[in-house]
mmCIF file of C-alpha atoms in Angstrom:
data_model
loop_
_atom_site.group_PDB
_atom_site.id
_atom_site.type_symbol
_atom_site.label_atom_id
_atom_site.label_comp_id
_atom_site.label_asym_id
_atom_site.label_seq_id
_atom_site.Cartn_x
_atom_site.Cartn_y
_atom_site.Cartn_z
ATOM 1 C CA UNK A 1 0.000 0.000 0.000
ATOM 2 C CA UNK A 2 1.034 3.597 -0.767
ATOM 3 C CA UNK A 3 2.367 5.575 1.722
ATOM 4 C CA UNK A 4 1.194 9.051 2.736
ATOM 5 C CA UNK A 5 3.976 11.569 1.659
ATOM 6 C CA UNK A 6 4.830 14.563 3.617
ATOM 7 C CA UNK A 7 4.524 16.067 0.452
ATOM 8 C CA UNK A 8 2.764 14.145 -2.116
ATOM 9 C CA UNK A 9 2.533 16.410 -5.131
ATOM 10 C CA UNK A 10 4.257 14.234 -7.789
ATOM 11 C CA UNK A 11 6.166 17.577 -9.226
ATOM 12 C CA UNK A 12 7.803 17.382 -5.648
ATOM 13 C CA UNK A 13 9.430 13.783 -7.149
ATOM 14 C CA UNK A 14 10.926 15.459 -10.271
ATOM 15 C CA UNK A 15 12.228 18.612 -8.233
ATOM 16 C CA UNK A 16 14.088 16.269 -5.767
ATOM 17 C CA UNK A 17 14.706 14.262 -8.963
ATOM 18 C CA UNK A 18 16.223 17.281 -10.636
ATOM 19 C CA UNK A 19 18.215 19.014 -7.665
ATOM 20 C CA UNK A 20 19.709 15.689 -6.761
ATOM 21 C CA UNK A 21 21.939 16.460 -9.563
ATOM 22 C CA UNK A 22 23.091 19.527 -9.219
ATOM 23 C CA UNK A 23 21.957 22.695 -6.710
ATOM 24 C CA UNK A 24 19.501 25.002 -8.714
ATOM 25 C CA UNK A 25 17.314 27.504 -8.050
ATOM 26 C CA UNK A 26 13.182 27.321 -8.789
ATOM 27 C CA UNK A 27 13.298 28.609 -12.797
ATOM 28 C CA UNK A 28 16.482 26.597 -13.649
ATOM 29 C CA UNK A 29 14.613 23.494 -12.335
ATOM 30 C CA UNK A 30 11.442 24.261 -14.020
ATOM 31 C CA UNK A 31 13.514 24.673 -17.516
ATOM 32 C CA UNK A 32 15.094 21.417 -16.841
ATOM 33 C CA UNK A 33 11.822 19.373 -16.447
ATOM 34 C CA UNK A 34 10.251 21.235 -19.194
ATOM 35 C CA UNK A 35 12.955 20.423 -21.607
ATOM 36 C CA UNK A 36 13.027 16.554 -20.239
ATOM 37 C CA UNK A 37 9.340 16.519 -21.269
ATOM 38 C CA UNK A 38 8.589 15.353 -17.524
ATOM 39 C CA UNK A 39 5.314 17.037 -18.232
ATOM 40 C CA UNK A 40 4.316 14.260 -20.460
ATOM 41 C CA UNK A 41 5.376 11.741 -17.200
ATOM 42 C CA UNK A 42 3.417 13.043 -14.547
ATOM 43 C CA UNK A 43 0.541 15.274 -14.579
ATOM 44 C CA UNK A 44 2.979 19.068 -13.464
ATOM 45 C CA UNK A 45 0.841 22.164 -12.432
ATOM 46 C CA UNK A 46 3.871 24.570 -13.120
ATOM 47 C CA UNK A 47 1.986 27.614 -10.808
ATOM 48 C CA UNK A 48 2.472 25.202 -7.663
ATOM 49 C CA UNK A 49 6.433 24.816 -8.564
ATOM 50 C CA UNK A 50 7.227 27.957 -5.921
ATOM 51 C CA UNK A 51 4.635 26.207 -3.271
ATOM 52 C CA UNK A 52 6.049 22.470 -3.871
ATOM 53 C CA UNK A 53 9.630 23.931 -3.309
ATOM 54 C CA UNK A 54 8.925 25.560 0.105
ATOM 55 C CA UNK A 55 6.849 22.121 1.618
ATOM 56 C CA UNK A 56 9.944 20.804 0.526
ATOM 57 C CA UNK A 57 12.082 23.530 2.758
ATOM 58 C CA UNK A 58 9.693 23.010 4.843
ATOM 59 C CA UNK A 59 9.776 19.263 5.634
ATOM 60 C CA UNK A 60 14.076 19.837 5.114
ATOM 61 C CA UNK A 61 13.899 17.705 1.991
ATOM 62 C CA UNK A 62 15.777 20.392 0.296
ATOM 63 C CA UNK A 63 17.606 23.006 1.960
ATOM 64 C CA UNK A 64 18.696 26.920 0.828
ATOM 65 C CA UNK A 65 22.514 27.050 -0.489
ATOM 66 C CA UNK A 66 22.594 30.334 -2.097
ATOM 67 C CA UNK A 67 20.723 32.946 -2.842
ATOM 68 C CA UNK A 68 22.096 35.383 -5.841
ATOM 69 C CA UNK A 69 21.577 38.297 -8.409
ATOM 70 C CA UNK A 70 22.147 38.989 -11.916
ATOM 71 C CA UNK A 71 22.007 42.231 -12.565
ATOM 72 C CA UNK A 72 18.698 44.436 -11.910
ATOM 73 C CA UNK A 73 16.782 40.737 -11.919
ATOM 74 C CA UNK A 74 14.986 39.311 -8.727
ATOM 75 C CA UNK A 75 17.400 37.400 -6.166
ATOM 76 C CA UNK A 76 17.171 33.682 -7.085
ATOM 77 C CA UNK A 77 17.471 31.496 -4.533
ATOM 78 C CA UNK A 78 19.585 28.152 -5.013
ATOM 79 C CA UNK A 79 18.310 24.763 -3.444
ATOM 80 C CA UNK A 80 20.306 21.499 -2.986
ATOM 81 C CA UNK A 81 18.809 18.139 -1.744
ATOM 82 C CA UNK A 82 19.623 16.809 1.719
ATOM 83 C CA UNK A 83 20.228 13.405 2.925
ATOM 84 C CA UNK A 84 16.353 13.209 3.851
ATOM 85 C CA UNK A 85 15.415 14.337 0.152
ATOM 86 C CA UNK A 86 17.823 11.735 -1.036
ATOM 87 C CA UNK A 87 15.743 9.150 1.084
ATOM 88 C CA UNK A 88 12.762 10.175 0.409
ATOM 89 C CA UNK A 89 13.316 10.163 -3.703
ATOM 90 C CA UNK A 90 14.985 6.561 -3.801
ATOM 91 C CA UNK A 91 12.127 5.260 -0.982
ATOM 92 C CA UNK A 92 9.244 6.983 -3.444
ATOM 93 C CA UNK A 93 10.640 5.595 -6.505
ATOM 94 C CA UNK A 94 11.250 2.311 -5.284
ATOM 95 C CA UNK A 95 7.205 2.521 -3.709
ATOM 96 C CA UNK A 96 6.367 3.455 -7.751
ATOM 97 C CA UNK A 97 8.241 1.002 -9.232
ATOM 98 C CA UNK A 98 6.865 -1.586 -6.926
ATOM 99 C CA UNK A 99 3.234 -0.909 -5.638
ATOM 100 C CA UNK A 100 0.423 -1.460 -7.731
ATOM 101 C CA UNK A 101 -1.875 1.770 -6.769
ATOM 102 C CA UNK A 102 -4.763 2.617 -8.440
ATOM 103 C CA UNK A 103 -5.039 4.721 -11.169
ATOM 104 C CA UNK A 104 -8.201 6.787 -13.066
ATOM 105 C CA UNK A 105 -7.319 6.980 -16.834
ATOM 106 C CA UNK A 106 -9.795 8.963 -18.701
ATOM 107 C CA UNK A 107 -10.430 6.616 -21.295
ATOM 108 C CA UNK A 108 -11.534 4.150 -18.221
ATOM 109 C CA UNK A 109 -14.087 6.725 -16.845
ATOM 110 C CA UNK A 110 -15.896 7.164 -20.115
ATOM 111 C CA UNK A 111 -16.017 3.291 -20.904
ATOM 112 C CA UNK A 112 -17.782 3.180 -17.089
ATOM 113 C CA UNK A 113 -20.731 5.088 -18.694
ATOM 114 C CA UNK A 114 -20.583 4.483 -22.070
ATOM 115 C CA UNK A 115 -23.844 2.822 -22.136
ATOM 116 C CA UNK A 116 -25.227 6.479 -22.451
ATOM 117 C CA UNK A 117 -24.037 6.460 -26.776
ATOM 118 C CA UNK A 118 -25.231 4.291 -28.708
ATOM 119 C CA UNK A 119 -23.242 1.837 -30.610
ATOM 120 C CA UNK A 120 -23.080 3.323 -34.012
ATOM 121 C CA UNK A 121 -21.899 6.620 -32.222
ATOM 122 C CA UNK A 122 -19.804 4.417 -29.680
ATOM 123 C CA UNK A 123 -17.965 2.661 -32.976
ATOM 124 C CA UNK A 124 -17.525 6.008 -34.768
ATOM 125 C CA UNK A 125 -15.866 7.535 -31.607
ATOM 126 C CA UNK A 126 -13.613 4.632 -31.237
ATOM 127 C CA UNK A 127 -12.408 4.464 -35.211
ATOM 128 C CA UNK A 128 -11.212 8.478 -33.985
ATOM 129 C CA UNK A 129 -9.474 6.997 -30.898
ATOM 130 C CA UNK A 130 -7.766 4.534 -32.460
ATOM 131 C CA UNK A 131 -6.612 6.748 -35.193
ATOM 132 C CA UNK A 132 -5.080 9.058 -32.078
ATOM 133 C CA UNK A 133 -3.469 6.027 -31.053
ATOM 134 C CA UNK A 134 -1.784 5.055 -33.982
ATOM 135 C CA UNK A 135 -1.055 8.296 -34.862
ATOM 136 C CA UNK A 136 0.549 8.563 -31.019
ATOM 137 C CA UNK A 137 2.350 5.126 -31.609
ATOM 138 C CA UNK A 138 3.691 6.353 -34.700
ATOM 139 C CA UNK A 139 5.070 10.111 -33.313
ATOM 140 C CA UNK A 140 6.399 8.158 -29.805
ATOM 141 C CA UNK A 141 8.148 5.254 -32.408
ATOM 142 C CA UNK A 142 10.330 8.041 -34.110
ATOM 143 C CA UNK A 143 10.970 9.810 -30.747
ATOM 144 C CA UNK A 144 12.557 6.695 -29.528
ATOM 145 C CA UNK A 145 14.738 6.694 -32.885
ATOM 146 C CA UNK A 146 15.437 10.041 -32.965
ATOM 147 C CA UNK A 147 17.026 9.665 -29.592
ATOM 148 C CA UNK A 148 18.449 5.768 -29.200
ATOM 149 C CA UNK A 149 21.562 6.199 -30.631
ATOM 150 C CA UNK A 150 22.535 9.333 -28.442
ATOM 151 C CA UNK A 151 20.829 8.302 -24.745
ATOM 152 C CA UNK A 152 21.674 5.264 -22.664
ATOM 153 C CA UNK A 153 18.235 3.408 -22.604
ATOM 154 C CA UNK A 154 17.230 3.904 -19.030
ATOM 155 C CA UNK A 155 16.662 7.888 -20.082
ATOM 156 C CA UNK A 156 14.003 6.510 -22.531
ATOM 157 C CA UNK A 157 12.629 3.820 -20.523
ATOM 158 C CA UNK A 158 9.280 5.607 -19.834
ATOM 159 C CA UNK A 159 8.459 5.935 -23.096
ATOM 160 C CA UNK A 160 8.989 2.657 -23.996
ATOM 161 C CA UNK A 161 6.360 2.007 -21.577
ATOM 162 C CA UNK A 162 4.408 4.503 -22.815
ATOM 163 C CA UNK A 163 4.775 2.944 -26.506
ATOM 164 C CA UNK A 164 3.539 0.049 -24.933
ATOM 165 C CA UNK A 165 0.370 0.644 -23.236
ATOM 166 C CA UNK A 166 -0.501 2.842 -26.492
ATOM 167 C CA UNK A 167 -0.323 -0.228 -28.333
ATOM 168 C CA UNK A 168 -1.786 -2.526 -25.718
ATOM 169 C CA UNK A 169 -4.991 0.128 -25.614
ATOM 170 C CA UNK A 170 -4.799 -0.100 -29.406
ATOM 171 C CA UNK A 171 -5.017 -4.121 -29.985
ATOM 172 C CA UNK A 172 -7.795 -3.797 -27.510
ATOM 173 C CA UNK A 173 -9.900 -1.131 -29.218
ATOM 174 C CA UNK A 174 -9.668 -3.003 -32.281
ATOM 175 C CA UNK A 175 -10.993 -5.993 -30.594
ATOM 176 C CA UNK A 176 -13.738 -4.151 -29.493
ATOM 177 C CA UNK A 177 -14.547 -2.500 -32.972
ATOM 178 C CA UNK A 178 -14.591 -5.861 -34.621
ATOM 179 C CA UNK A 179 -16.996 -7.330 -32.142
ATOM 180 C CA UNK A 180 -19.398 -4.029 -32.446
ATOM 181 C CA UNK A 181 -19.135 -4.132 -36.123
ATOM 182 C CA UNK A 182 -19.833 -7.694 -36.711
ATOM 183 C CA UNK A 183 -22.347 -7.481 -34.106
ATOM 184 C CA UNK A 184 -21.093 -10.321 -32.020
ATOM 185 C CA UNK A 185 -20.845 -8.218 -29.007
ATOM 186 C CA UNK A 186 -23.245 -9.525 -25.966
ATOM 187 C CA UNK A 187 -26.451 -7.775 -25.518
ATOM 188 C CA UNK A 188 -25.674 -5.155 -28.627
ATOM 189 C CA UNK A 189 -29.620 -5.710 -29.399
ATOM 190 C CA UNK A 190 -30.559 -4.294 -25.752
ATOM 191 C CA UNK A 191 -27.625 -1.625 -26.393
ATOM 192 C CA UNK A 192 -29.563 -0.566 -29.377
ATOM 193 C CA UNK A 193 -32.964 -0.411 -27.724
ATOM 194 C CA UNK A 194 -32.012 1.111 -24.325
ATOM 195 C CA UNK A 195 -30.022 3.761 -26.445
ATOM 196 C CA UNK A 196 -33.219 4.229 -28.424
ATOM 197 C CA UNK A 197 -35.697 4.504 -25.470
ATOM 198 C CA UNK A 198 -33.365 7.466 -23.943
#
């Protein structure tokens, strides 16, 4: 089971991620993660960056090391992790790696009520999905060429993973498509009439 995190906000994992590198102040950290696409990892309000930062003061995950000036811009203040930050990344990555938590895709919510569209609709709506998803497969496929040669493969890791759900979701959409079409889905004929009587 997951534990409770003294701060839980999963842009706290890629700042203590980030500054366990290097010491850096708030912007230099955002720029990072924005240019690692970490945005595309985990879901990264960027207004709560300044707020995440000082829970993590706060909780002495991450500690002040400098604070400095460049000409007539604001002082910047310069964070480095401490030895509880360390702990606290490697024991929330290993709890990530390891736990099976649960997790609301989108997609899962509107298959939950999709009893509300009718099949024709519900096929038509799915033939766009999967077009997304191969489109998605396709754009993440070249990514992962583009970059191969010139990244060790544990920097690309997550989108492999990515890849593969996308194409997991994608064999199973087509699965359902060829049942709806050829109408050997269960109970399509009460689909069709409760759809009709609403």
């Amino acid at each position: 089971m997951a534990q409770q995190r003294k701060v839980g906000n999963l842009l706290a994992l890629a700042v203590l991620a980030t500054v366990v590198e290097r010491p850096m102040h708030p912007y230099e950290i955002a720029s990072l993660l924005r240019t690692r696409g970490k945005e595309d990892d985990m879901d990264i309000k960027w207004g709560s960056l300044y707020t995440v930062v000082r829970n993590l003061v706060k909780h002495d995950f991450i500690e002040v090391v400098d604070t400095e000036r460049a000409g007539a811009r604001p002082e910047r203040t310069v964070y480095r992790i401490t030895d509880a930050g360390r702990a606290e990344l490697v024991d929330w990555t290993r709890e990530l790696v390891s736990t099976l938590q649960p997790e609301h895709p989108k997609f899962k919510a509107g298959l939950s009520v999709l009893a509300v569209l009718g099949p024709d609709e519900t096929v038509q709506l799915l033939r766009q999905r999967l077009t997304a998803l191969e489109q998605a497969t396709a754009a993440t496929r070249a990514l992962l060429a583009e970059h191969a040669p010139n990244l060790p493969r544990l920097f690309l890791i997550e989108d492999e993973y990515e890849l593969a759900l996308r194409e997991a979701e994608a064999a199973w959409v087509r699965a359902l498509l060829a049942e709806l079409e050829a109408g050997t889905f269960p109970d399509l004929a009460a689909w069709h009439a409760a759809q009709a009587a609403l």
